[in-house]
Amino acid sequence: MTDPSATSVDHDAAVRFDTKIVVLLDDRLTAWQELNVTAFLTSGITVSARDLTGEPYRDADGVEYLPMLRQPVVVMTAPTDLLRIARAKASSRDDMAVAVYTRQLFDTGHDAANRAAVAAVGSDELDLVGIALRGPRNAVDRITKGARLHD
């Protein structure tokens, strides 16, 4: 007979999150640019809420590793126009975290220069090559409609 108060964790059970994280990339980027932009944008999303990262990882020898995001990140591609539209829609919502990466950031070398490059351009004029969104699943799905999964 099992103890009804005992709980067990099914590590293979699928978890459905209330929010969704999507990185949306310009479909004309080269492979190295896609990886660079995805890494930077994901770092922005990671700090957008305190509970997004899980506990540190630990291997069987007790060596500890950094925690990572608790939920999946979907990477998609889209034409430039869709990036602009998605950014505008997401930025107008209070329940959406948005990170941007502009073409100018490929030419900068540090955080202050990155922020200055973005600050020099109005929202509607940003030369976006990627955005990352975290928000309610259905809202993120509507905002990214027309984008395709990265292949």
Coordinates of N, CA, C and O in Angstrom, one line a residue:
M1 N 0.8 -1.2 0.0 CA 0.0 0.0 0.0 C 0.9 1.2 0.0 O 1.9 1.3 0.8
T2 N 0.6 2.2 -0.8 CA 1.4 3.5 -0.9 C 0.8 4.5 0.0 O -0.4 4.6 0.2
D3 N 1.7 5.4 0.4 CA 1.2 6.5 1.2 C 0.6 7.6 0.4 O 1.3 8.1 -0.5
P4 N -0.7 7.9 0.5 CA -1.3 8.9 -0.3 C -0.8 10.3 -0.2 O -1.0 11.2 -1.1
S5 N -0.1 10.6 0.9 CA 0.5 11.9 1.1 C 1.9 12.1 0.4 O 2.4 13.1 0.2
A6 N 2.4 10.9 0.0 CA 3.7 10.9 -0.7 C 3.5 11.5 -2.2 O 2.5 11.1 -2.8
T7 N 4.4 12.3 -2.6 CA 4.3 12.8 -4.0 C 5.5 12.3 -4.7 O 6.6 12.2 -4.2
S8 N 5.3 12.1 -6.0 CA 6.5 11.8 -6.9 C 6.4 12.7 -8.1 O 5.3 13.2 -8.5
V9 N 7.5 12.9 -8.7 CA 7.6 13.8 -9.8 C 7.8 12.9 -11.0 O 8.8 12.1 -11.1
D10 N 7.0 13.1 -12.0 CA 7.1 12.4 -13.3 C 8.0 13.3 -14.2 O 7.5 14.2 -14.8
H11 N 9.3 12.9 -14.3 CA 10.2 13.8 -15.1 C 10.0 13.7 -16.6 O 10.5 14.5 -17.3
D12 N 9.2 12.7 -17.0 CA 8.9 12.6 -18.4 C 7.5 13.2 -18.8 O 7.2 13.3 -20.0
A13 N 6.8 13.7 -17.8 CA 5.5 14.3 -18.1 C 5.6 15.6 -18.8 O 6.5 16.4 -18.5
A14 N 4.8 15.8 -19.8 CA 4.9 17.1 -20.6 C 4.3 18.2 -19.7 O 3.3 18.0 -19.0
V15 N 4.9 19.4 -19.7 CA 4.5 20.5 -18.9 C 3.9 21.6 -19.9 O 4.6 21.9 -20.9
R16 N 2.8 22.1 -19.6 CA 2.2 23.2 -20.5 C 2.4 24.5 -19.7 O 1.9 24.6 -18.6
F17 N 3.1 25.4 -20.3 CA 3.4 26.7 -19.7 C 2.3 27.7 -20.1 O 1.8 27.6 -21.2
D18 N 2.0 28.6 -19.2 CA 1.0 29.7 -19.5 C 1.6 30.7 -20.5 O 0.8 31.4 -21.2
T19 N 2.9 30.8 -20.5 CA 3.6 31.7 -21.4 C 4.3 31.0 -22.4 O 4.6 29.8 -22.3
K20 N 4.7 31.7 -23.5 CA 5.5 31.1 -24.6 C 6.6 32.1 -24.8 O 6.5 33.3 -24.8
I21 N 7.8 31.5 -25.2 CA 9.0 32.3 -25.5 C 9.3 32.0 -27.0 O 9.4 30.8 -27.4
V22 N 9.3 33.0 -27.8 CA 9.7 32.9 -29.2 C 10.8 33.9 -29.6 O 10.7 35.0 -29.2
V23 N 11.8 33.4 -30.3 CA 12.8 34.2 -30.9 C 12.5 34.2 -32.4 O 12.3 33.2 -33.0
L24 N 12.2 35.4 -32.9 CA 11.9 35.6 -34.3 C 13.0 36.3 -35.0 O 13.4 37.4 -34.7
L25 N 13.6 35.6 -36.0 CA 14.8 36.0 -36.7 C 14.4 36.4 -38.2 O 13.6 35.8 -38.8
D26 N 15.1 37.4 -38.7 CA 15.0 37.8 -40.1 C 15.5 36.6 -40.9 O 16.5 36.0 -40.6
D27 N 14.7 36.3 -41.9 CA 15.0 35.1 -42.7 C 16.1 35.2 -43.7 O 16.4 34.3 -44.4
R28 N 16.8 36.4 -43.6 CA 18.0 36.6 -44.5 C 19.3 36.5 -43.8 O 20.4 36.8 -44.4
L29 N 19.3 36.2 -42.5 CA 20.6 36.1 -41.7 C 21.4 34.9 -42.1 O 20.9 33.9 -42.5
T30 N 22.7 35.1 -41.9 CA 23.6 33.9 -42.1 C 23.6 33.1 -40.8 O 23.1 33.5 -39.8
A31 N 24.1 31.9 -40.9 CA 24.1 31.0 -39.7 C 24.7 31.6 -38.5 O 24.2 31.6 -37.4
W32 N 25.9 32.2 -38.6 CA 26.6 32.8 -37.4 C 25.7 33.9 -36.9 O 25.7 34.1 -35.7
Q33 N 25.1 34.7 -37.7 CA 24.2 35.8 -37.3 C 23.0 35.3 -36.5 O 22.6 35.8 -35.5
E34 N 22.4 34.2 -37.0 CA 21.3 33.6 -36.4 C 21.6 33.2 -34.9 O 20.9 33.4 -34.0
L35 N 22.8 32.5 -34.8 CA 23.2 32.0 -33.5 C 23.5 33.2 -32.6 O 23.1 33.2 -31.4
N36 N 24.2 34.2 -33.0 CA 24.5 35.4 -32.2 C 23.3 36.1 -31.8 O 23.1 36.4 -30.6
V37 N 22.4 36.4 -32.7 CA 21.1 37.1 -32.3 C 20.3 36.3 -31.4 O 19.8 36.8 -30.4
T38 N 20.2 35.0 -31.6 CA 19.4 34.1 -30.7 C 20.0 34.1 -29.3 O 19.2 34.3 -28.3
A39 N 21.3 34.1 -29.2 CA 21.9 34.1 -27.8 C 21.6 35.4 -27.1 O 21.2 35.4 -25.9
F40 N 21.8 36.5 -27.8 CA 21.6 37.8 -27.2 C 20.1 38.0 -26.8 O 19.8 38.4 -25.7
L41 N 19.2 37.7 -27.7 CA 17.8 37.9 -27.4 C 17.3 37.0 -26.3 O 16.6 37.4 -25.4
T42 N 17.8 35.8 -26.2 CA 17.4 34.8 -25.2 C 17.9 35.3 -23.8 O 17.2 35.2 -22.8
S43 N 19.1 35.9 -23.8 CA 19.6 36.5 -22.5 C 18.7 37.6 -22.0 O 18.5 37.7 -20.8
G44 N 18.1 38.4 -22.9 CA 17.2 39.4 -22.5 C 15.9 38.8 -21.9 O 15.4 39.3 -20.9
I45 N 15.4 37.8 -22.6 CA 14.2 37.2 -22.1 C 14.4 36.6 -20.7 O 13.6 36.6 -19.8
T46 N 15.6 36.0 -20.5 CA 15.9 35.3 -19.3 C 15.8 36.2 -18.1 O 15.3 35.8 -17.0
V47 N 16.1 37.5 -18.2 CA 16.1 38.4 -17.1 C 14.7 39.1 -17.0 O 14.5 40.0 -16.1
S48 N 13.8 38.8 -17.8 CA 12.5 39.5 -17.8 C 11.5 39.1 -16.7 O 10.6 39.8 -16.4
A49 N 11.8 38.0 -16.1 CA 11.0 37.6 -14.9 C 11.8 36.7 -14.0 O 12.7 35.9 -14.5
R50 N 11.6 36.8 -12.7 CA 12.5 36.1 -11.7 C 12.3 34.6 -11.8 O 13.2 33.9 -11.5
D51 N 11.2 34.1 -12.2 CA 10.9 32.7 -12.1 C 11.2 31.9 -13.4 O 10.8 30.8 -13.6
L52 N 11.8 32.6 -14.4 CA 12.0 31.9 -15.7 C 13.1 30.9 -15.6 O 13.1 30.0 -16.5
T53 N 14.1 31.0 -14.7 CA 15.1 30.0 -14.7 C 14.8 29.0 -13.6 O 14.2 29.4 -12.5
G54 N 15.3 27.8 -13.8 CA 15.1 26.8 -12.8 C 16.2 26.7 -11.8 O 17.0 27.7 -11.6
E55 N 16.4 25.6 -11.1 CA 17.4 25.4 -10.2 C 18.7 25.1 -10.9 O 18.7 24.6 -12.1
P56 N 19.9 25.3 -10.3 CA 21.1 24.9 -10.9 C 21.1 23.4 -11.2 O 20.5 22.6 -10.6
Y57 N 21.9 23.0 -12.2 CA 22.1 21.6 -12.6 C 23.2 21.0 -11.8 O 24.2 21.7 -11.4
R58 N 23.2 19.8 -11.5 CA 24.2 19.1 -10.8 C 24.4 17.7 -11.4 O 23.4 17.0 -11.6
D59 N 25.6 17.3 -11.7 CA 25.9 16.0 -12.3 C 26.0 15.0 -11.2 O 26.0 15.3 -10.0
A60 N 26.2 13.7 -11.5 CA 26.3 12.6 -10.5 C 27.5 12.8 -9.6 O 27.5 12.2 -8.6
D61 N 28.5 13.5 -10.1 CA 29.7 13.7 -9.2 C 29.6 15.0 -8.3 O 30.5 15.3 -7.6
G62 N 28.4 15.6 -8.4 CA 28.2 16.8 -7.5 C 28.7 18.1 -8.1 O 28.6 19.1 -7.4
V63 N 29.1 18.1 -9.3 CA 29.6 19.3 -9.9 C 28.4 20.2 -10.3 O 27.5 19.6 -11.0
E64 N 28.3 21.4 -9.9 CA 27.2 22.3 -10.2 C 27.4 23.1 -11.4 O 28.5 23.6 -11.7
Y65 N 26.3 23.3 -12.2 CA 26.3 24.1 -13.4 C 25.2 25.1 -13.3 O 24.2 25.0 -12.5
L66 N 25.2 26.2 -14.1 CA 24.3 27.2 -14.0 C 22.9 26.8 -14.4 O 22.7 25.9 -15.2
P67 N 21.9 27.4 -13.8 CA 20.5 27.1 -14.1 C 20.2 27.7 -15.5 O 20.9 28.5 -16.0
M68 N 19.2 27.1 -16.1 CA 18.8 27.6 -17.5 C 17.3 27.9 -17.4 O 16.6 27.6 -16.4
L69 N 16.8 28.3 -18.6 CA 15.3 28.6 -18.7 C 14.5 27.3 -18.3 O 14.9 26.2 -18.7
R70 N 13.4 27.5 -17.7 CA 12.6 26.4 -17.3 C 11.7 26.0 -18.5 O 11.1 24.9 -18.4
Q71 N 11.5 26.8 -19.5 CA 10.6 26.4 -20.5 C 11.3 26.5 -21.9 O 12.3 27.2 -22.0
P72 N 10.7 25.8 -22.9 CA 11.3 25.8 -24.2 C 11.3 27.2 -24.9 O 10.5 28.1 -24.5
V73 N 12.2 27.4 -25.8 CA 12.3 28.6 -26.6 C 12.1 28.1 -28.0 O 12.8 27.2 -28.5
V74 N 11.1 28.7 -28.7 CA 10.8 28.4 -30.1 C 11.5 29.4 -31.0 O 11.4 30.6 -30.7
V75 N 12.3 28.9 -31.9 CA 13.0 29.8 -32.8 C 12.3 29.8 -34.2 O 12.1 28.7 -34.7
M76 N 12.0 30.9 -34.7 CA 11.2 31.1 -35.9 C 11.9 32.1 -36.8 O 12.7 32.9 -36.4
T77 N 11.6 32.0 -38.1 CA 12.1 33.0 -39.1 C 10.9 33.7 -39.8 O 9.8 33.2 -39.9
A78 N 11.2 34.9 -40.2 CA 10.1 35.7 -40.9 C 10.8 36.8 -41.7 O 11.9 37.2 -41.5
P79 N 10.0 37.3 -42.7 CA 10.5 38.5 -43.4 C 10.6 39.7 -42.5 O 9.9 39.8 -41.5
T80 N 11.4 40.7 -42.9 CA 11.6 41.9 -42.1 C 10.2 42.6 -41.8 O 10.1 43.1 -40.6
D81 N 9.3 42.7 -42.7 CA 8.0 43.3 -42.4 C 7.3 42.7 -41.2 O 6.7 43.4 -40.4
L82 N 7.3 41.4 -41.2 CA 6.7 40.7 -40.0 C 7.4 41.0 -38.7 O 6.7 41.1 -37.7
L83 N 8.7 41.1 -38.8 CA 9.5 41.5 -37.5 C 9.0 42.8 -37.0 O 8.7 43.0 -35.8
R84 N 8.8 43.8 -37.9 CA 8.4 45.1 -37.5 C 7.0 45.1 -37.0 O 6.7 45.8 -35.9
I85 N 6.1 44.4 -37.6 CA 4.7 44.3 -37.2 C 4.6 43.6 -35.8 O 3.9 44.1 -34.9
A86 N 5.4 42.5 -35.7 CA 5.4 41.8 -34.4 C 5.9 42.6 -33.3 O 5.4 42.6 -32.2
R87 N 7.0 43.4 -33.5 CA 7.5 44.2 -32.5 C 6.5 45.3 -32.1 O 6.3 45.5 -30.9
A88 N 5.9 45.9 -33.0 CA 4.9 47.0 -32.7 C 3.7 46.4 -31.9 O 3.3 47.0 -30.9
K89 N 3.2 45.3 -32.3 CA 2.1 44.6 -31.6 C 2.5 44.2 -30.1 O 1.8 44.5 -29.2
A90 N 3.7 43.6 -30.0 CA 4.1 43.1 -28.7 C 4.4 44.3 -27.8 O 4.1 44.2 -26.6
S91 N 5.1 45.3 -28.3 CA 5.4 46.5 -27.5 C 4.2 47.3 -27.0 O 4.3 48.0 -26.0
S92 N 3.1 47.1 -27.7 CA 1.9 47.8 -27.2 C 1.2 47.1 -26.1 O 0.2 47.6 -25.6
R93 N 1.6 45.9 -25.7 CA 0.9 45.1 -24.7 C 1.7 45.2 -23.4 O 2.9 45.2 -23.3
D94 N 0.9 45.3 -22.3 CA 1.5 45.3 -20.9 C 2.0 43.9 -20.5 O 2.8 43.8 -19.5
D95 N 1.5 42.9 -21.1 CA 1.8 41.5 -20.6 C 2.8 40.8 -21.5 O 2.9 39.6 -21.5
M96 N 3.6 41.6 -22.2 CA 4.6 41.0 -23.2 C 5.9 41.6 -22.9 O 6.1 42.8 -22.8
A97 N 6.9 40.7 -22.7 CA 8.3 41.1 -22.6 C 8.9 41.0 -24.0 O 8.7 40.1 -24.8
V98 N 9.7 42.1 -24.4 CA 10.2 42.2 -25.8 C 11.7 42.5 -25.7 O 12.1 43.4 -25.0
A99 N 12.5 41.8 -26.5 CA 13.9 42.1 -26.7 C 14.1 42.3 -28.1 O 13.5 41.7 -29.0
V100 N 15.0 43.3 -28.5 CA 15.2 43.6 -29.9 C 16.7 43.5 -30.2 O 17.6 43.7 -29.3
Y101 N 17.0 43.1 -31.5 CA 18.4 43.1 -32.0 C 18.3 43.8 -33.3 O 17.6 43.3 -34.2
T102 N 19.1 44.8 -33.5 CA 19.1 45.5 -34.8 C 20.4 45.2 -35.6 O 21.4 44.8 -35.0
R103 N 20.3 45.5 -36.8 CA 21.5 45.2 -37.7 C 22.7 46.0 -37.2 O 23.8 45.4 -37.3
Q104 N 22.6 47.2 -36.7 CA 23.7 47.9 -36.2 C 24.5 47.2 -35.1 O 25.7 47.5 -34.9
L105 N 23.9 46.3 -34.4 CA 24.5 45.7 -33.3 C 25.6 44.7 -33.7 O 26.5 44.3 -32.9
F106 N 25.6 44.3 -35.0 CA 26.7 43.5 -35.5 C 28.0 44.3 -35.6 O 29.1 43.7 -35.6
D107 N 27.9 45.6 -35.6 CA 29.1 46.4 -35.7 C 29.6 47.0 -34.4 O 30.6 47.8 -34.3
T108 N 28.9 46.8 -33.3 CA 29.3 47.3 -32.0 C 30.0 46.3 -31.2 O 30.0 45.1 -31.5
G109 N 30.7 46.8 -30.2 CA 31.6 45.8 -29.5 C 31.3 45.7 -28.0 O 32.0 44.9 -27.3
H110 N 30.3 46.4 -27.5 CA 30.0 46.3 -26.0 C 28.6 46.8 -25.7 O 28.0 47.4 -26.6
D111 N 28.2 46.5 -24.5 CA 26.8 46.8 -24.1 C 26.4 48.2 -24.3 O 25.3 48.5 -24.8
A112 N 27.2 49.1 -23.8 CA 26.9 50.6 -23.9 C 26.7 51.0 -25.4 O 25.8 51.8 -25.7
A113 N 27.6 50.5 -26.3 CA 27.5 50.8 -27.7 C 26.2 50.2 -28.3 O 25.5 50.8 -29.1
N114 N 25.8 49.0 -27.8 CA 24.6 48.4 -28.3 C 23.4 49.3 -27.9 O 22.5 49.5 -28.8
R115 N 23.3 49.7 -26.6 CA 22.2 50.5 -26.2 C 22.2 51.8 -26.9 O 21.1 52.3 -27.3
A116 N 23.3 52.4 -27.2 CA 23.4 53.7 -27.9 C 22.9 53.5 -29.3 O 22.2 54.4 -29.8
A117 N 23.2 52.4 -30.0 CA 22.8 52.2 -31.3 C 21.2 52.1 -31.4 O 20.6 52.6 -32.3
V118 N 20.7 51.4 -30.4 CA 19.2 51.3 -30.4 C 18.5 52.6 -30.1 O 17.6 53.0 -30.7
A119 N 19.1 53.3 -29.1 CA 18.6 54.6 -28.7 C 18.6 55.7 -29.7 O 17.8 56.6 -29.7
A120 N 19.5 55.5 -30.7 CA 19.6 56.5 -31.8 C 18.5 56.5 -32.8 O 18.4 57.3 -33.7
V121 N 17.6 55.4 -32.8 CA 16.6 55.2 -33.8 C 15.2 55.1 -33.2 O 15.1 54.4 -32.1
G122 N 14.2 55.7 -33.8 CA 12.9 55.6 -33.3 C 12.4 54.2 -33.5 O 12.8 53.4 -34.3
S123 N 11.4 53.8 -32.7 CA 10.8 52.4 -32.6 C 10.4 51.9 -34.0 O 10.8 50.8 -34.4
D124 N 9.7 52.7 -34.8 CA 9.3 52.3 -36.1 C 10.4 52.2 -37.2 O 10.2 51.7 -38.2
E125 N 11.5 52.8 -36.9 CA 12.6 52.8 -37.8 C 13.7 51.8 -37.5 O 14.8 51.8 -38.2
L126 N 13.6 51.1 -36.4 CA 14.6 50.1 -36.0 C 14.8 49.1 -37.2 O 13.9 48.6 -37.7
D127 N 16.1 48.9 -37.5 CA 16.4 47.9 -38.6 C 16.6 46.5 -37.9 O 17.7 46.0 -37.7
L128 N 15.4 46.0 -37.6 CA 15.4 44.7 -36.8 C 15.9 43.5 -37.6 O 15.5 43.3 -38.8
V129 N 16.7 42.7 -37.0 CA 17.1 41.4 -37.5 C 16.6 40.3 -36.6 O 16.7 39.1 -37.0
G130 N 16.1 40.7 -35.4 CA 15.5 39.7 -34.5 C 14.8 40.3 -33.4 O 15.2 41.4 -33.0
I131 N 13.8 39.6 -32.9 CA 13.1 40.0 -31.7 C 12.8 38.7 -30.9 O 12.8 37.6 -31.4
A132 N 12.7 38.9 -29.6 CA 12.3 37.8 -28.7 C 11.1 38.3 -27.9 O 11.0 39.4 -27.5
L133 N 10.1 37.4 -27.7 CA 8.9 37.7 -27.0 C 8.6 36.6 -26.0 O 8.9 35.5 -26.2
R134 N 8.1 37.1 -24.8 CA 7.6 36.2 -23.8 C 6.3 36.8 -23.3 O 6.2 37.9 -22.9
G135 N 5.2 36.0 -23.5 CA 3.9 36.5 -23.0 C 2.9 35.3 -23.1 O 3.3 34.2 -23.3
P136 N 1.6 35.7 -22.9 CA 0.6 34.7 -22.9 C 0.7 33.9 -24.3 O 0.9 34.5 -25.3
R137 N 0.6 32.6 -24.2 CA 0.7 31.7 -25.3 C -0.1 32.2 -26.5 O 0.4 32.3 -27.6
N138 N -1.4 32.4 -26.3 CA -2.3 32.7 -27.4 C -1.9 34.1 -28.1 O -2.0 34.3 -29.3
A139 N -1.4 35.0 -27.2 CA -1.0 36.3 -27.8 C 0.3 36.2 -28.6 O 0.4 36.8 -29.7
V140 N 1.2 35.4 -28.1 CA 2.5 35.2 -28.8 C 2.2 34.5 -30.1 O 2.7 34.9 -31.2
D141 N 1.3 33.5 -30.1 CA 0.9 32.8 -31.4 C 0.3 33.8 -32.4 O 0.6 33.7 -33.6
R142 N -0.6 34.7 -31.9 CA -1.2 35.6 -32.8 C -0.2 36.6 -33.4 O -0.2 36.9 -34.6
I143 N 0.7 37.1 -32.5 CA 1.7 38.1 -33.0 C 2.7 37.5 -34.0 O 3.1 38.2 -34.9
T144 N 3.0 36.2 -33.8 CA 4.0 35.6 -34.7 C 3.3 34.8 -35.9 O 4.0 34.1 -36.6
K145 N 2.0 35.0 -36.1 CA 1.3 34.3 -37.2 C 2.0 34.7 -38.5 O 2.2 35.9 -38.8
G146 N 2.3 33.7 -39.3 CA 2.9 34.0 -40.6 C 4.4 33.7 -40.6 O 5.0 33.5 -41.6
A147 N 5.0 33.6 -39.4 CA 6.4 33.2 -39.3 C 6.5 31.6 -39.4 O 5.5 30.9 -39.2
R148 N 7.7 31.1 -39.7 CA 7.8 29.7 -39.8 C 8.9 29.2 -38.8 O 9.8 29.9 -38.5
L149 N 8.7 28.0 -38.4 CA 9.7 27.4 -37.5 C 11.1 27.4 -38.2 O 11.2 27.1 -39.4
H150 N 12.1 27.7 -37.5 CA 13.5 27.7 -38.0 C 13.8 26.3 -38.4 O 13.6 25.3 -37.7
D151 N 14.5 26.1 -39.6 CA 14.9 24.8 -40.0 C 16.4 24.7 -40.1 O 17.1 25.5 -39.9

